[in-house]
Amino acid sequence: MPDMNDILKMAQQAQQDLAKAQGELDNIEVEGVAGGGLVKIKTTAKGRIVGISIDDSLMSVDEKGMLEDLIAAAFNDAKGKADQAAADLMKRAMPAGFPVPGQAGSPF
């Protein structure tokens, strides 16, 4: 088990790595899709929407309700992918062996 000095050094390194990873989140782009590709929303892992694509076939007043539903579904798909990309990046940023509070063997 690491001593407190080792844990403090690991914590400082983890803080630096996490700050760097946070900065990278806006560079990771994911695409949410709905309606078999009729509506696509591109977003960053930080949640910033960078683009929306709507198939021309949905551009009619009769399709307004379906279009609204598809936009919401595509956004939720993109948000889920962005959240997963962010979680994966944060996980990679944590140093191996860093004690996580609540885990067995953790001094916290």
CSV table of C-alpha atoms in Angstrom, one decimal:
chain,number,residue,atom,x,y,z
A,1,MET,CA,0.0,0.0,0.0
A,2,PRO,CA,1.4,3.4,-0.9
A,3,ASP,CA,2.3,5.8,1.9
A,4,MET,CA,0.7,9.3,2.2
A,5,ASN,CA,3.5,11.1,0.3
A,6,ASP,CA,3.0,8.7,-2.6
A,7,ILE,CA,-0.7,9.2,-2.5
A,8,LEU,CA,-0.3,13.0,-2.5
A,9,LYS,CA,2.0,12.8,-5.5
A,10,MET,CA,-0.4,10.5,-7.3
A,11,ALA,CA,-3.3,12.9,-6.4
A,12,GLN,CA,-1.4,15.9,-7.8
A,13,GLN,CA,-0.6,14.0,-11.0
A,14,ALA,CA,-4.2,12.9,-11.3
A,15,GLN,CA,-5.4,16.5,-10.9
A,16,GLN,CA,-3.0,17.6,-13.7
A,17,ASP,CA,-4.0,14.7,-15.9
A,18,LEU,CA,-7.7,15.4,-15.4
A,19,ALA,CA,-7.4,19.1,-16.1
A,20,LYS,CA,-5.6,18.2,-19.4
A,21,ALA,CA,-8.3,15.7,-20.2
A,22,GLN,CA,-11.1,18.3,-19.5
A,23,GLY,CA,-9.4,20.6,-22.0
A,24,GLU,CA,-9.5,17.9,-24.6
A,25,LEU,CA,-13.2,17.2,-24.3
A,26,ASP,CA,-14.2,19.9,-26.6
A,27,ASN,CA,-12.0,18.4,-29.3
A,28,ILE,CA,-13.7,15.0,-29.3
A,29,GLU,CA,-16.8,14.9,-31.6
A,30,VAL,CA,-19.6,12.3,-31.6
A,31,GLU,CA,-22.7,12.1,-33.8
A,32,GLY,CA,-26.1,11.2,-32.6
A,33,VAL,CA,-28.5,9.7,-35.2
A,34,ALA,CA,-32.3,9.2,-35.3
A,35,GLY,CA,-34.8,8.0,-37.9
A,36,GLY,CA,-32.3,5.8,-39.6
A,37,GLY,CA,-30.0,8.7,-40.4
A,38,LEU,CA,-32.7,11.3,-41.3
A,39,VAL,CA,-31.6,13.5,-38.5
A,40,LYS,CA,-28.0,13.8,-37.2
A,41,ILE,CA,-26.6,15.9,-34.5
A,42,LYS,CA,-22.8,16.3,-34.0
A,43,THR,CA,-21.7,17.4,-30.6
A,44,THR,CA,-18.4,17.5,-28.6
A,45,ALA,CA,-17.8,15.3,-25.6
A,46,LYS,CA,-18.2,18.5,-23.6
A,47,GLY,CA,-21.8,18.8,-24.9
A,48,ARG,CA,-21.4,21.7,-27.4
A,49,ILE,CA,-23.5,21.1,-30.5
A,50,VAL,CA,-21.4,21.7,-33.6
A,51,GLY,CA,-23.8,20.6,-36.3
A,52,ILE,CA,-27.3,19.4,-37.2
A,53,SER,CA,-28.3,17.6,-40.4
A,54,ILE,CA,-31.9,17.1,-41.4
A,55,ASP,CA,-32.9,15.1,-44.5
A,56,ASP,CA,-34.9,17.1,-47.0
A,57,SER,CA,-37.7,14.6,-46.9
A,58,LEU,CA,-38.6,15.8,-43.4
A,59,MET,CA,-38.9,19.5,-44.5
A,60,SER,CA,-42.7,19.6,-44.7
A,61,VAL,CA,-45.3,21.0,-42.4
A,62,ASP,CA,-46.9,17.6,-42.2
A,63,GLU,CA,-43.7,16.1,-40.8
A,64,LYS,CA,-43.1,18.8,-38.1
A,65,GLY,CA,-44.0,16.6,-35.1
A,66,MET,CA,-41.9,13.7,-36.4
A,67,LEU,CA,-39.0,16.1,-37.1
A,68,GLU,CA,-39.2,17.5,-33.6
A,69,ASP,CA,-39.2,14.0,-32.1
A,70,LEU,CA,-36.3,12.9,-34.3
A,71,ILE,CA,-34.2,16.0,-33.3
A,72,ALA,CA,-34.8,15.2,-29.7
A,73,ALA,CA,-33.9,11.6,-30.2
A,74,ALA,CA,-30.7,12.5,-32.2
A,75,PHE,CA,-29.7,14.9,-29.5
A,76,ASN,CA,-30.2,12.3,-26.7
A,77,ASP,CA,-28.2,9.8,-28.8
A,78,ALA,CA,-25.4,12.3,-29.2
A,79,LYS,CA,-25.5,13.3,-25.5
A,80,GLY,CA,-25.2,9.6,-24.5
A,81,LYS,CA,-22.2,9.2,-26.8
A,82,ALA,CA,-20.6,12.4,-25.6
A,83,ASP,CA,-21.0,11.4,-22.0
A,84,GLN,CA,-19.4,8.0,-22.7
A,85,ALA,CA,-16.5,9.6,-24.6
A,86,ALA,CA,-16.0,12.0,-21.7
A,87,ALA,CA,-16.1,9.1,-19.1
A,88,ASP,CA,-13.6,7.0,-21.2
A,89,LEU,CA,-11.2,10.0,-21.4
A,90,MET,CA,-11.4,10.7,-17.7
A,91,LYS,CA,-10.8,7.0,-16.9
A,92,ARG,CA,-7.7,7.0,-19.1
A,93,ALA,CA,-6.5,10.2,-17.4
A,94,MET,CA,-6.5,8.5,-13.9
A,95,PRO,CA,-3.2,7.0,-13.0
A,96,ALA,CA,-3.1,3.2,-12.6
A,97,GLY,CA,-3.4,2.1,-9.0
A,98,PHE,CA,-4.7,5.4,-7.8
A,99,PRO,CA,-6.8,4.7,-4.7
A,100,VAL,CA,-10.5,5.5,-5.3
A,101,PRO,CA,-12.5,6.4,-2.2
A,102,GLY,CA,-14.8,3.6,-1.2
A,103,GLN,CA,-12.8,0.8,-2.9
A,104,ALA,CA,-11.3,-2.0,-0.9
A,105,GLY,CA,-7.9,-1.1,0.3
A,106,SER,CA,-8.4,2.6,-0.2
A,107,PRO,CA,-7.1,4.8,2.7
A,108,PHE,CA,-10.1,7.1,2.1
